[in-house]
Tab-separated table of C-alpha atoms and ligand atoms in Angstrom:
chain	number	residue	atom	x	y	z
A	1	UNK	CA	-92.242	-112.434	12.128
A	2	UNK	CA	-90.349	-109.492	13.550
A	3	UNK	CA	-91.888	-106.068	13.799
A	4	UNK	CA	-95.151	-104.547	14.947
A	5	UNK	CA	-98.367	-103.769	13.157
A	6	UNK	CA	-98.887	-100.015	12.852
A	7	UNK	CA	-102.391	-98.561	13.130
A	8	UNK	CA	-103.143	-95.037	11.958
A	9	UNK	CA	-106.262	-92.938	12.438
A	10	UNK	CA	-107.130	-89.256	12.727
A	11	UNK	CA	-108.021	-89.908	16.355
A	12	UNK	CA	-109.556	-92.567	18.582
A	13	UNK	CA	-111.781	-94.149	15.886
A	14	UNK	CA	-109.184	-96.684	14.790
A	15	UNK	CA	-109.176	-98.155	18.288
A	16	UNK	CA	-112.453	-99.829	17.246
A	17	UNK	CA	-110.517	-101.643	14.500
A	18	UNK	CA	-107.576	-102.339	16.794
A	19	UNK	CA	-109.971	-104.041	19.221
A	20	UNK	CA	-110.978	-106.510	16.490
A	21	UNK	CA	-107.363	-107.094	15.466
A	22	UNK	CA	-106.225	-107.742	19.034
A	23	UNK	CA	-109.004	-110.317	19.464
A	24	UNK	CA	-108.049	-112.137	16.271
A	25	UNK	CA	-104.260	-111.799	16.559
A	26	UNK	CA	-103.397	-111.974	20.284
A	27	UNK	CA	-99.724	-112.806	19.672
A	28	UNK	CA	-98.971	-109.674	17.662
A	29	UNK	CA	-97.493	-106.360	18.810
A	30	UNK	CA	-99.490	-103.260	17.846
A	31	UNK	CA	-98.488	-99.601	17.647
A	32	UNK	CA	-101.381	-97.168	17.433
A	33	UNK	CA	-101.085	-93.513	16.428
A	34	UNK	CA	-104.062	-91.171	16.645
A	35	UNK	CA	-103.689	-87.668	15.261
A	36	UNK	CA	-106.191	-86.288	17.772
A	37	UNK	CA	-104.712	-82.835	17.625
A	38	UNK	CA	-105.870	-82.524	14.008
A	39	UNK	CA	-109.118	-84.524	14.093
A	40	UNK	CA	-111.571	-84.440	12.482
A	41	UNK	CA	-110.034	-84.994	9.066
A	42	UNK	CA	-113.373	-85.424	7.318
A	43	UNK	CA	-114.063	-81.716	6.910
A	44	UNK	CA	-110.562	-80.796	5.691
A	45	UNK	CA	-109.367	-80.278	2.102
A	46	UNK	CA	-107.839	-83.288	0.360
A	47	UNK	CA	-104.270	-81.904	0.369
A	48	UNK	CA	-104.379	-81.392	4.113
A	49	UNK	CA	-105.748	-84.890	4.794
A	50	UNK	CA	-102.944	-86.340	2.638
A	51	UNK	CA	-100.236	-84.298	4.375
A	52	UNK	CA	-101.481	-85.183	7.864
A	53	UNK	CA	-101.799	-88.863	6.988
A	54	UNK	CA	-98.289	-88.871	5.562
A	55	UNK	CA	-96.944	-87.310	8.756
A	56	UNK	CA	-98.795	-89.708	11.074
A	57	UNK	CA	-97.662	-92.726	9.088
A	58	UNK	CA	-94.080	-91.385	9.099
A	59	UNK	CA	-94.243	-91.350	12.898
A	60	UNK	CA	-95.167	-95.049	12.918
A	61	UNK	CA	-92.501	-95.887	10.346
A	62	UNK	CA	-89.794	-94.746	12.765
A	63	UNK	CA	-90.533	-98.053	14.506
A	64	UNK	CA	-90.058	-101.453	12.971
A	65	UNK	CA	-93.339	-102.225	11.207
A	66	UNK	CA	-94.241	-105.410	9.373
A	67	UNK	CA	-97.633	-104.090	8.230
A	68	UNK	CA	-99.699	-100.927	8.342
A	69	UNK	CA	-103.443	-100.613	8.899
A	70	UNK	CA	-104.993	-97.333	7.795
A	71	UNK	CA	-107.819	-97.576	10.326
A	72	UNK	CA	-109.586	-94.570	8.869
A	73	UNK	CA	-111.922	-94.488	5.892
A	74	UNK	CA	-111.148	-90.821	5.260
A	75	UNK	CA	-107.354	-91.235	5.191
A	76	UNK	CA	-107.756	-94.347	3.041
A	77	UNK	CA	-109.891	-92.548	0.457
A	78	UNK	CA	-107.459	-89.639	0.336
A	79	UNK	CA	-104.055	-91.237	0.603
A	80	UNK	CA	-103.930	-95.053	0.651
A	81	UNK	CA	-102.942	-95.358	-3.002
A	82	UNK	CA	-99.944	-93.062	-2.456
A	83	UNK	CA	-98.890	-95.038	0.610
A	84	UNK	CA	-99.148	-98.280	-1.344
A	85	UNK	CA	-96.871	-96.847	-4.034
A	86	UNK	CA	-94.326	-95.568	-1.526
A	87	UNK	CA	-94.086	-98.311	1.083
A	88	UNK	CA	-92.816	-101.843	0.765
A	89	UNK	CA	-94.715	-103.274	3.776
A	90	UNK	CA	-98.261	-104.650	3.322
A	91	UNK	CA	-100.974	-102.019	3.796
A	92	UNK	CA	-104.510	-102.843	4.886
A	93	UNK	CA	-106.914	-99.986	4.310
A	94	UNK	CA	-110.626	-99.398	4.817
A	95	UNK	CA	-113.724	-98.450	2.905
A	96	UNK	CA	-117.388	-98.129	3.973
A	97	UNK	CA	-118.847	-101.661	4.146
A	98	UNK	CA	-121.314	-101.061	1.339
A	99	UNK	CA	-120.678	-104.450	-0.267
A	100	UNK	CA	-121.907	-106.554	2.702
A	101	UNK	CA	-124.745	-104.083	3.304
A	102	UNK	CA	-125.813	-104.404	-0.331
A	103	UNK	CA	-126.266	-108.143	0.124
A	104	UNK	CA	-128.576	-107.487	3.117
A	105	UNK	CA	-130.808	-105.148	1.163
A	106	UNK	CA	-134.418	-106.193	0.526
A	107	UNK	CA	-136.540	-103.362	-0.835
A	108	UNK	CA	-135.608	-100.557	1.533
A	109	UNK	CA	-132.739	-98.161	1.690
A	110	UNK	CA	-129.124	-98.639	2.768
A	111	UNK	CA	-127.958	-95.508	4.604
A	112	UNK	CA	-124.206	-95.019	4.288
A	113	UNK	CA	-122.829	-92.805	7.033
A	114	UNK	CA	-119.311	-91.522	6.465
A	115	UNK	CA	-117.353	-88.282	6.615
A	116	UNK	CA	-117.894	-85.530	4.083
A	117	UNK	CA	-114.449	-86.198	2.575
A	118	UNK	CA	-114.982	-89.960	2.269
A	119	UNK	CA	-118.281	-89.408	0.462
A	120	UNK	CA	-116.787	-86.808	-1.893
A	121	UNK	CA	-113.703	-88.744	-3.019
A	122	UNK	CA	-113.550	-90.959	-6.148
A	123	UNK	CA	-113.057	-94.188	-4.177
A	124	UNK	CA	-116.582	-93.866	-2.792
A	125	UNK	CA	-118.056	-93.118	-6.208
A	126	UNK	CA	-116.470	-96.342	-7.482
A	127	UNK	CA	-117.987	-98.264	-4.565
A	128	UNK	CA	-121.409	-96.717	-5.236
A	129	UNK	CA	-121.197	-97.698	-8.900
A	130	UNK	CA	-120.760	-101.331	-7.842
A	131	UNK	CA	-122.978	-101.664	-4.759
A	132	UNK	CA	-124.912	-98.420	-4.523
A	133	UNK	CA	-128.378	-99.562	-5.621
A	134	UNK	CA	-130.805	-98.179	-3.030
A	135	UNK	CA	-127.949	-96.646	-1.069
A	136	UNK	CA	-128.166	-93.155	0.364
A	137	UNK	CA	-124.926	-91.426	1.465
A	138	UNK	CA	-125.253	-89.385	4.663
A	139	UNK	CA	-122.409	-87.171	5.947
A	140	UNK	CA	-122.128	-87.829	9.678
A	141	UNK	CA	-121.511	-84.209	10.679
A	142	UNK	CA	-120.695	-83.871	14.372
A	143	UNK	CA	-120.325	-87.575	15.190
A	144	UNK	CA	-116.511	-87.654	15.128
A	145	UNK	CA	-116.353	-84.662	17.488
A	146	UNK	CA	-118.733	-86.455	19.839
A	147	UNK	CA	-116.511	-89.527	20.010
A	148	UNK	CA	-113.280	-87.511	20.253
A	149	UNK	CA	-114.719	-85.612	23.198
A	150	UNK	CA	-115.523	-88.902	24.934
A	151	UNK	CA	-119.040	-87.635	25.590
A	152	UNK	CA	-121.066	-90.117	23.652
A	153	UNK	CA	-123.488	-91.392	26.220
A	154	UNK	CA	-127.061	-92.165	25.207
A	155	UNK	CA	-128.442	-88.651	25.409
A	156	UNK	CA	-125.793	-86.855	23.314
A	157	UNK	CA	-125.413	-89.666	20.787
A	158	UNK	CA	-129.138	-90.304	20.308
A	159	UNK	CA	-129.838	-86.650	19.687
A	160	UNK	CA	-127.029	-86.344	17.115
A	161	UNK	CA	-127.940	-89.589	15.311
A	162	UNK	CA	-131.668	-88.787	15.161
A	163	UNK	CA	-130.965	-85.294	13.828
A	164	UNK	CA	-128.820	-86.744	11.018
A	165	UNK	CA	-131.190	-89.520	10.038
A	166	UNK	CA	-134.409	-87.604	10.575
A	167	UNK	CA	-135.033	-87.109	6.814
A	168	UNK	CA	-135.148	-90.899	6.325
A	169	UNK	CA	-137.165	-91.977	9.345
A	170	UNK	CA	-140.403	-92.357	7.385
A	171	UNK	CA	-138.793	-94.775	4.914
A	172	UNK	CA	-137.990	-98.464	5.102
A	173	UNK	CA	-134.332	-98.818	6.055
A	174	UNK	CA	-132.713	-102.231	5.554
A	175	UNK	CA	-129.190	-101.411	6.690
A	176	UNK	CA	-127.064	-98.605	8.081
A	177	UNK	CA	-123.363	-98.646	7.187
A	178	UNK	CA	-121.010	-97.114	9.748
A	179	UNK	CA	-118.421	-95.902	7.224
A	180	UNK	CA	-116.125	-94.146	9.673
A	181	UNK	CA	-114.224	-95.956	12.385
A	182	UNK	CA	-115.272	-93.381	14.996
A	183	UNK	CA	-118.956	-94.186	14.401
A	184	UNK	CA	-118.394	-97.795	15.454
A	185	UNK	CA	-118.176	-96.609	19.057
A	186	UNK	CA	-121.764	-95.363	18.607
A	187	UNK	CA	-122.922	-98.743	17.343
A	188	UNK	CA	-124.784	-99.638	20.575
A	189	UNK	CA	-126.879	-96.472	20.187
A	190	UNK	CA	-127.696	-97.253	16.538
A	191	UNK	CA	-128.773	-100.732	17.634
A	192	UNK	CA	-131.116	-99.300	20.262
A	193	UNK	CA	-132.520	-96.621	17.956
A	194	UNK	CA	-132.939	-98.935	14.947
A	195	UNK	CA	-133.617	-102.389	16.409
A	196	UNK	CA	-134.950	-103.828	13.133
A	197	UNK	CA	-132.166	-102.519	10.908
A	198	UNK	CA	-128.858	-104.287	10.173
A	199	UNK	CA	-125.972	-102.144	11.389
A	200	UNK	CA	-122.873	-102.884	9.321
A	201	UNK	CA	-119.246	-101.901	9.792
A	202	UNK	CA	-115.995	-103.044	8.192
A	203	UNK	CA	-113.928	-103.636	11.319
A	204	UNK	CA	-114.065	-107.427	11.651
A	205	UNK	CA	-113.464	-107.764	7.897
A	206	UNK	CA	-110.427	-105.493	8.145
A	207	UNK	CA	-108.981	-107.596	10.980
A	208	UNK	CA	-109.498	-110.769	8.905
A	209	UNK	CA	-107.838	-109.100	5.934
A	210	UNK	CA	-104.872	-108.189	8.132
A	211	UNK	CA	-104.637	-111.792	9.292
A	212	UNK	CA	-104.613	-113.088	5.735
A	213	UNK	CA	-102.064	-110.493	4.587
A	214	UNK	CA	-99.729	-111.542	7.431
A	215	UNK	CA	-100.286	-115.195	6.611
A	216	UNK	CA	-99.450	-114.550	2.943
A	217	UNK	CA	-96.218	-112.781	3.846
A	218	UNK	CA	-95.395	-115.497	6.348
A	219	UNK	CA	-95.150	-113.017	9.207
A	220	UNK	CA	-97.930	-114.247	11.521
A	221	UNK	CA	-96.731	-114.808	15.064
A	222	UNK	CA	-97.749	-118.261	16.264
A	223	UNK	CA	-97.348	-117.711	20.016
A	224	UNK	CA	-96.422	-115.271	22.758
A	225	UNK	CA	-98.477	-112.492	24.263
A	226	UNK	CA	-98.597	-109.385	22.139
A	227	UNK	CA	-98.169	-105.808	23.347
A	228	UNK	CA	-99.999	-102.673	22.344
A	229	UNK	CA	-98.499	-99.199	22.491
A	230	UNK	CA	-100.640	-96.102	22.079
A	231	UNK	CA	-99.468	-92.730	20.774
A	232	UNK	CA	-101.380	-89.501	20.262
A	233	UNK	CA	-100.480	-86.112	18.825
A	234	UNK	CA	-102.932	-84.726	21.392
A	235	UNK	CA	-101.144	-86.022	24.487
A	236	UNK	CA	-102.392	-87.342	27.793
A	237	UNK	CA	-106.163	-86.643	27.691
A	238	UNK	CA	-106.485	-88.521	24.409
A	239	UNK	CA	-104.258	-91.367	25.589
A	240	UNK	CA	-106.625	-91.769	28.531
A	241	UNK	CA	-109.616	-91.845	26.191
A	242	UNK	CA	-107.919	-94.386	23.905
A	243	UNK	CA	-107.078	-96.512	26.895
A	244	UNK	CA	-110.691	-96.429	28.078
A	245	UNK	CA	-111.862	-97.534	24.605
A	246	UNK	CA	-109.520	-100.525	24.396
A	247	UNK	CA	-111.649	-103.621	24.798
A	248	UNK	CA	-108.962	-105.757	26.383
A	249	UNK	CA	-106.643	-104.045	28.810
A	250	UNK	CA	-103.956	-106.693	29.333
A	251	UNK	CA	-100.455	-106.158	27.928
A	252	UNK	CA	-100.749	-102.622	26.670
A	253	UNK	CA	-98.102	-99.985	27.229
A	254	UNK	CA	-98.947	-96.293	27.125
A	255	UNK	CA	-96.850	-93.545	25.612
A	256	UNK	CA	-97.190	-89.857	24.818
B	301	DGL	N1	-112.041	-92.281	11.705
B	301	DGL	C1	-112.108	-91.659	10.467
B	301	DGL	C2	-112.795	-92.434	9.374
B	301	DGL	O1	-112.876	-93.641	9.468
B	301	DGL	C3	-112.007	-90.205	10.270
B	301	DGL	C4	-112.797	-89.274	11.040
B	301	DGL	C5	-112.368	-87.832	10.882
B	301	DGL	O2	-111.289	-87.514	11.358
B	301	DGL	O3	-113.148	-87.063	10.297
B	301	DGL	O4	-113.239	-91.878	8.417
């Protein structure tokens, strides 16, 4: 039962997953590390994504962790298998939620938005082979930068989203998968722009998976009020942004 749950992302995106985990597991302690200084990862070469992920995770491992959540689809696709081989704690990782979106499909398209790296790596090809019927991958160029800059109000976000999805606007769209944890902060804009389309992300499923992994290893905390500590390679401005994106403010502690 001892130890915290480490969360890693290239920046603030993983806070969207942390929000789900904190709701589901209020007794747990969370440590969040965002590598904001080096975000976005999605445009970088594979070796660099792996090296940065390794370094960020090493930062978290200096603390006492009982589980690790790779709250980043890009880092998962690039480096989760290596982490699983190297670490003895349970690792919960992410992939674009194509499977649930596939089950929502009627006769239209499923647009899968993710970073360029996520879409290019073998893990995504395997997912497409299983659930990719009618699915159209779309690299979400510019969206991570928008969220990292904290300027994702309606006007900026709507313009960026419409520019990306413009080629598909004349088609029937059944679902849009938000396959990057940063994009989940833009979910309200997708819902306004595409009111008849199912918007799907993997965050709640990841939190449930974390819960079941902790239950299996008998490390779920039954009571007490959990704490959250935030860390960023980018320092104070990003800590402020992370703090503003946390859904529930009670009990968190901030660090540089
Ligand atoms: N939040 C990330 C993801 O889920 C990565 C974004 C990036 O740094 O490009 O893919």
